[in-house]
PDB file of C-alpha atoms in Angstrom:
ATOM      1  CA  UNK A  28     123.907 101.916 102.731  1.00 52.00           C
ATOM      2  CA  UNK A  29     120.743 100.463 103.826  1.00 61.00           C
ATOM      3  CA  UNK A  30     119.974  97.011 105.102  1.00 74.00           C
ATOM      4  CA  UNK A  31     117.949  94.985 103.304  1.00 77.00           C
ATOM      5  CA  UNK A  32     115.249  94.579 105.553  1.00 79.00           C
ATOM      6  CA  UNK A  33     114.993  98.379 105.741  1.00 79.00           C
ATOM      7  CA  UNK A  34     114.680  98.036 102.004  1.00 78.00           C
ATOM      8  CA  UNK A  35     112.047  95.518 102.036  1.00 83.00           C
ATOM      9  CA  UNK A  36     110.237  97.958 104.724  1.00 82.00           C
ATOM     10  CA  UNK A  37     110.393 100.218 102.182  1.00 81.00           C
ATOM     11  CA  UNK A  38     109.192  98.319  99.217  1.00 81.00           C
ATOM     12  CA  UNK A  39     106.455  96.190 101.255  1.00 87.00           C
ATOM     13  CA  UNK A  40     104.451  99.628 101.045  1.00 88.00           C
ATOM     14  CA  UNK A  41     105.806 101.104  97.135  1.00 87.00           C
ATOM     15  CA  UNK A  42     103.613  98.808  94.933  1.00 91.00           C
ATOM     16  CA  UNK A  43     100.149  98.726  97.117  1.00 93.00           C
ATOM     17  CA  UNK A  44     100.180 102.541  97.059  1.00 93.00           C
ATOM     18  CA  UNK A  45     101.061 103.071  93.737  1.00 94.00           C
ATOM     19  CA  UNK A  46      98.162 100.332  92.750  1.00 95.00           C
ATOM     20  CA  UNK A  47      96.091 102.245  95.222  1.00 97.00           C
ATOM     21  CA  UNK A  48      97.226 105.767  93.741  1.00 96.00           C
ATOM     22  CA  UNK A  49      95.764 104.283  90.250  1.00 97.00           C
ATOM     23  CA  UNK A  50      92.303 103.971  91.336  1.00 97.00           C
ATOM     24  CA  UNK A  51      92.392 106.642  93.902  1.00 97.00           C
ATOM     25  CA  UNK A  52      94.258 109.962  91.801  1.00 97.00           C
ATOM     26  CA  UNK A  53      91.237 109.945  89.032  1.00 97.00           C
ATOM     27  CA  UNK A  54      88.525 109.211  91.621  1.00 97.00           C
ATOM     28  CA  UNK A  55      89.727 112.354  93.139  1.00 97.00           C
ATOM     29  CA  UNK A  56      89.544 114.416  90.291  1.00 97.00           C
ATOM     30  CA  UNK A  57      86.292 113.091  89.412  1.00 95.00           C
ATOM     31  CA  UNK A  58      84.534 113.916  92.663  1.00 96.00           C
ATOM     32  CA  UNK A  59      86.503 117.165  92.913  1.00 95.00           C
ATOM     33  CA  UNK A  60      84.697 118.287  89.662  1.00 94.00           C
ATOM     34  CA  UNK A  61      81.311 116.377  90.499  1.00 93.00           C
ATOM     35  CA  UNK A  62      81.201 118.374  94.208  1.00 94.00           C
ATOM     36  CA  UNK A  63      82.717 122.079  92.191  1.00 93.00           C
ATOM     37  CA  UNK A  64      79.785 121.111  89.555  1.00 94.00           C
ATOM     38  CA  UNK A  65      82.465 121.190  86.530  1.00 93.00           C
ATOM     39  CA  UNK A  66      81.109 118.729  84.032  1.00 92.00           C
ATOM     40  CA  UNK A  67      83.481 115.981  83.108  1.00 93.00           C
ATOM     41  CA  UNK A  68      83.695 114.082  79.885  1.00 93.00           C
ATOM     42  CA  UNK A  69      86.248 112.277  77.463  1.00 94.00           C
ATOM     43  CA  UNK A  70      89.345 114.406  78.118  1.00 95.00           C
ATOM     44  CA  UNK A  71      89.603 113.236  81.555  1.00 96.00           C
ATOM     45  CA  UNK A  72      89.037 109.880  80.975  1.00 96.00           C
ATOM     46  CA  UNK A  73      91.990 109.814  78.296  1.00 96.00           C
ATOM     47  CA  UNK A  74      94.309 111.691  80.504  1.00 97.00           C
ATOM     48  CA  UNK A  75      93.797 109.581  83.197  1.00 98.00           C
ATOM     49  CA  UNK A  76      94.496 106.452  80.712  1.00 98.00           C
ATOM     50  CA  UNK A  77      98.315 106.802  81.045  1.00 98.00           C
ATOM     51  CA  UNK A  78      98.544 107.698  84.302  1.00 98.00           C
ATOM     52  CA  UNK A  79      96.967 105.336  85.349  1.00 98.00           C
ATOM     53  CA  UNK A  80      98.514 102.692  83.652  1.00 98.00           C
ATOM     54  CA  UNK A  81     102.191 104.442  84.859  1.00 98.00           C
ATOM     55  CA  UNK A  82     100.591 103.700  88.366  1.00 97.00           C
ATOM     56  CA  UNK A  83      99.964  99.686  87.420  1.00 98.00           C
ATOM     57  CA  UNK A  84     103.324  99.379  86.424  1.00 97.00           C
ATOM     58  CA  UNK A  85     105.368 100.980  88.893  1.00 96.00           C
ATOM     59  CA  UNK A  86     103.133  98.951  91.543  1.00 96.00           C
ATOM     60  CA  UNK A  87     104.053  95.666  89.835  1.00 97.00           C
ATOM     61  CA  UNK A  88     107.541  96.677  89.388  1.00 97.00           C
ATOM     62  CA  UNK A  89     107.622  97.268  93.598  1.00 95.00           C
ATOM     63  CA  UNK A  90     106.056  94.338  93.833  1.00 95.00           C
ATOM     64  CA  UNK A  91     108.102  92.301  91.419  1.00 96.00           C
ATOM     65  CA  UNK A  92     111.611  94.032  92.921  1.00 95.00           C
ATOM     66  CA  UNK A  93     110.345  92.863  96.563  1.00 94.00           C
ATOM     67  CA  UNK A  94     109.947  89.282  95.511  1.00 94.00           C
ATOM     68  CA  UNK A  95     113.684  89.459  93.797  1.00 94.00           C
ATOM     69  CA  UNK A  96     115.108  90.497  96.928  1.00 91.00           C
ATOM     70  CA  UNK A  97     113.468  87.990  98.881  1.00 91.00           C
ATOM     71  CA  UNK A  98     115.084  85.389  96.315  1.00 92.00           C
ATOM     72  CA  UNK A  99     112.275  84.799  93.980  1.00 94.00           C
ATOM     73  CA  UNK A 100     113.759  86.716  90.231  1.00 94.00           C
ATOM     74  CA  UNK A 101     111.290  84.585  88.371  1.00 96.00           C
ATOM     75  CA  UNK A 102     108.629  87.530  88.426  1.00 96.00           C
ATOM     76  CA  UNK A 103     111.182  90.019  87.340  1.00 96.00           C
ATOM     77  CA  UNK A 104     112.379  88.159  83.944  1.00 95.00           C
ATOM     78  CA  UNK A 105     108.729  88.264  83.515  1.00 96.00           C
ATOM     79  CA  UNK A 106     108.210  91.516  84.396  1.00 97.00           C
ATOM     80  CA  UNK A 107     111.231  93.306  82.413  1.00 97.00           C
ATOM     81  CA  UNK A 108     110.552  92.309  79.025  1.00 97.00           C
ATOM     82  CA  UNK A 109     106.584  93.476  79.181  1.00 97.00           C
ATOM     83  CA  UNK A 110     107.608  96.813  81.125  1.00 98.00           C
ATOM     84  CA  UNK A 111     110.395  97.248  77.647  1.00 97.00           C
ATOM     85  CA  UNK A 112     107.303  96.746  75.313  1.00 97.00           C
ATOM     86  CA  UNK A 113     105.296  99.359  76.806  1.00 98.00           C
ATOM     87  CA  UNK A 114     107.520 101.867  77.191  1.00 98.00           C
ATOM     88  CA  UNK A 115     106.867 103.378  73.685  1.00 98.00           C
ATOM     89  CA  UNK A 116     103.072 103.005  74.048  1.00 98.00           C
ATOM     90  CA  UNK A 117     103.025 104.603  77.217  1.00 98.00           C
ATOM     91  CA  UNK A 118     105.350 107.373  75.801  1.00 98.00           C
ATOM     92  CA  UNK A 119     102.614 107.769  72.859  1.00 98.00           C
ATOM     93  CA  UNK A 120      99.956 107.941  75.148  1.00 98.00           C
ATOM     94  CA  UNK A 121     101.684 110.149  77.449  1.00 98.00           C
ATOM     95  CA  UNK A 122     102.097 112.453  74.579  1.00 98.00           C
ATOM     96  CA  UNK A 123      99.037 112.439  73.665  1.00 98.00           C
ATOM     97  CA  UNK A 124      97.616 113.047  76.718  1.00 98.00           C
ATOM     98  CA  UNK A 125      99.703 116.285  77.342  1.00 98.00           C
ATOM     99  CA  UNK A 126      99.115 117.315  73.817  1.00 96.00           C
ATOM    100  CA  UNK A 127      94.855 116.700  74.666  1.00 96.00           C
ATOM    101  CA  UNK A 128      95.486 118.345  77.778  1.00 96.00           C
ATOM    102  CA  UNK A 129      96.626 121.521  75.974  1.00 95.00           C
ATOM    103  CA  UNK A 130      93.446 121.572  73.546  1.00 94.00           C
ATOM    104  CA  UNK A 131      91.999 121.325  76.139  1.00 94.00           C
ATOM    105  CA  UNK A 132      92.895 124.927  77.118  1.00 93.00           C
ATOM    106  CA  UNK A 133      91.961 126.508  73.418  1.00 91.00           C
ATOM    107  CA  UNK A 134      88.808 127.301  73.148  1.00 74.00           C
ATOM    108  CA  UNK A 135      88.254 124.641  70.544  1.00 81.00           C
ATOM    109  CA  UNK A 136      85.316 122.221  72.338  1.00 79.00           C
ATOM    110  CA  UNK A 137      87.939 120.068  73.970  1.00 80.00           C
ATOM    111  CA  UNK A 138      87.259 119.796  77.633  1.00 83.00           C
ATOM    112  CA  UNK A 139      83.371 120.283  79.252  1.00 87.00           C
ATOM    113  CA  UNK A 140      84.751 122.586  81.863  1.00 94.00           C
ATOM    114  CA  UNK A 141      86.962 124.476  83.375  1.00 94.00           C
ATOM    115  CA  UNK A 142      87.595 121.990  86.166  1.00 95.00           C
ATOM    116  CA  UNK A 143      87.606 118.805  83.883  1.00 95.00           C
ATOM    117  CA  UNK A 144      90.742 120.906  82.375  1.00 95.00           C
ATOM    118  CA  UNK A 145      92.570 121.485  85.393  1.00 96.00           C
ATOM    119  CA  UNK A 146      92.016 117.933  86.422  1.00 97.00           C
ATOM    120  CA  UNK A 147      93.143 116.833  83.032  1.00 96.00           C
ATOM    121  CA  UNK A 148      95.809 118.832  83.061  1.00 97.00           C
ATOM    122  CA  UNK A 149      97.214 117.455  86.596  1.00 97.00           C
ATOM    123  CA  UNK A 150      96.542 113.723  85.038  1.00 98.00           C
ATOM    124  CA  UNK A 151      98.264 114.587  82.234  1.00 98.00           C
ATOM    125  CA  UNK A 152     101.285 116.311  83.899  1.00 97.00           C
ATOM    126  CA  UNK A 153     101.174 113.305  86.508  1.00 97.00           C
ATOM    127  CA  UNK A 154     101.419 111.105  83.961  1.00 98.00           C
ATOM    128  CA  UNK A 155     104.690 112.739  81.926  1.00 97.00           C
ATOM    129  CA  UNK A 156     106.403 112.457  85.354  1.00 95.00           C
ATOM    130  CA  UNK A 157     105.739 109.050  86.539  1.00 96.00           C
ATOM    131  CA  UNK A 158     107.001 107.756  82.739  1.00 97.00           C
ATOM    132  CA  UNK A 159     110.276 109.852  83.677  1.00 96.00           C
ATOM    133  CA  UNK A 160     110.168 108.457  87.651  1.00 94.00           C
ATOM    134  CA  UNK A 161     110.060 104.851  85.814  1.00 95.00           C
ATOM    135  CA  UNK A 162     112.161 104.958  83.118  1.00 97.00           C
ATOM    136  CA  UNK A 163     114.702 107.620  83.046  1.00 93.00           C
ATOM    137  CA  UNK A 164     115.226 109.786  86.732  1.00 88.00           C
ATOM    138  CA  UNK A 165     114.079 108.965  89.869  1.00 85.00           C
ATOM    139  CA  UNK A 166     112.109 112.058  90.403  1.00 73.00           C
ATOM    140  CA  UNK A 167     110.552 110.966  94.310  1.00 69.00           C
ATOM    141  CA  UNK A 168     113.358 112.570  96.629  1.00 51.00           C
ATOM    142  CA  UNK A 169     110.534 112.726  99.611  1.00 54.00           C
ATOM    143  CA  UNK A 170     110.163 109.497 101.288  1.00 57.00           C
ATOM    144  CA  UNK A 171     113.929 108.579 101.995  1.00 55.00           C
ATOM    145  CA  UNK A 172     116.570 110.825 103.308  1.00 61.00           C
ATOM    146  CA  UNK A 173     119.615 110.017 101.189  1.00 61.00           C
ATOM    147  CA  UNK A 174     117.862 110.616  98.165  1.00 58.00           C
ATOM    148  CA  UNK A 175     116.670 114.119  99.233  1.00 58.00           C
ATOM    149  CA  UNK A 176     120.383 114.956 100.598  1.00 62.00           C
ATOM    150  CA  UNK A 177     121.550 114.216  97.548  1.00 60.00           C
ATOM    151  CA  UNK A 178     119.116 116.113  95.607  1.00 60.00           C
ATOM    152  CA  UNK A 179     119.798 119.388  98.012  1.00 61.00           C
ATOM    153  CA  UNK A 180     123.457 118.770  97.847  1.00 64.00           C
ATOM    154  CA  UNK A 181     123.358 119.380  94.029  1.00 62.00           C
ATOM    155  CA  UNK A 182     123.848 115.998  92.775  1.00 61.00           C
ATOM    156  CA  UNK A 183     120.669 116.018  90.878  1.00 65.00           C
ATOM    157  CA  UNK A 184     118.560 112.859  89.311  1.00 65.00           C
ATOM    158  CA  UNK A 185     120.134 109.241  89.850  1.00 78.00           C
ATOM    159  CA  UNK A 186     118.575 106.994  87.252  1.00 86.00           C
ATOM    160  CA  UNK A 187     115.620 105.238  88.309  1.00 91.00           C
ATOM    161  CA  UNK A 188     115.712 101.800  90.203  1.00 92.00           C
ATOM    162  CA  UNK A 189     113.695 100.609  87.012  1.00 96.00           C
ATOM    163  CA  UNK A 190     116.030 102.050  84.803  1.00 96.00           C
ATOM    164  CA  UNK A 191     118.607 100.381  85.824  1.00 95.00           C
ATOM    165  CA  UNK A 192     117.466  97.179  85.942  1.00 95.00           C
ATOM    166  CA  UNK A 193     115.669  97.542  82.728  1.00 96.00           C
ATOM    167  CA  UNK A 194     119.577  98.946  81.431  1.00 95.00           C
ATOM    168  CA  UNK A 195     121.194  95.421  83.012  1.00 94.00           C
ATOM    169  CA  UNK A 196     118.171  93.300  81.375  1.00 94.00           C
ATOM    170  CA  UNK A 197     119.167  94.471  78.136  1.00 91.00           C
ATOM    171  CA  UNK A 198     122.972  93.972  78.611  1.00 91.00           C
ATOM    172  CA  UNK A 199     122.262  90.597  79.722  1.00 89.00           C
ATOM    173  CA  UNK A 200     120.926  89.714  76.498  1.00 82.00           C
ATOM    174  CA  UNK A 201     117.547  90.719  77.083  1.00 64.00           C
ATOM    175  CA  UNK A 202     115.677  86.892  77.375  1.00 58.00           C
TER     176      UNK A 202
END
């Protein structure tokens, strides 16, 4: 088990990068097709909608589950009950934004180029798995050893951290 300031270590770092991660990923992608001169246009933009919001949230959930541990669970009640809202609309936009990633592939005028396709297709493939990595497996196995143990041991997915305290929210009455 680990000690709780190893934990908070671990978490001081979580939400900043994932915030970072939100501005950073698509910024990527965009320069990657600006420097490869692969026009870019609305189907990035929309892929990049949900991940980028995934991002936002799993940054303010780090930073919400910090502040718990140190004692403060005031941002968490507040944080639980908006993260339960938006779980179908990000699982709508998700969807969509696989499904536009896809067109994007037929030769149907969906996508300006081939390179505004592969980077929606990353954004929208990024952002399928961080909705699962939130609210059903934790899918990141790389940053702390137990978790990748357990993963090579055959023990597959536990449920994610926000999972489960989304699961005990609701048990509790959900206020």
């Amino acid at each position: 088990m680990m000690s709780r300031d190893r934990i908070r270590e671990r978490l001081r770092w979580y939400g900043p990068v994932e915030m970072l991660n939100a501005a950073l990923v698509p910024a990527i992608m965009a320069i990657w097709c600006v420097f490869e001169e692969q026009a870019i246009g609305w189907l990035l933009v929309l892929t990049c909608i949900p991940m980028c919001l995934l991002l936002l949230l799993g940054g303010q959930y780090w930073r919400v589950k910090l502040q718990q541990l140190e004692g403060n669970s005031q941002p968490m009640q507040r944080f639980l009950p908006l993260a339960d809202r938006s779980r179908p609309v990000l699982l709508v936009l998700c969807a969509v934004a696989v499904a536009a990633a896809v067109l994007g592939w037929l030769d149907i005028g969906f996508g300006q180029s081939l390179g505004e396709r592969i980077a929606a297709s990353i954004a929208a493939t990024l952002a399928a798995l961080e909705y699962v990595n939130y609210y059903h497996r934790q899918l990141q196995h790389f940053d702390h050893a137990p978790d990748f143990r357990r993963l090579l041991t055959g023990q597959g997915f536990r449920p994610s951290q926000m999972a489960v305290d989304l699961a005990r929210w609701r048990d509790a009455g959900a206020k």
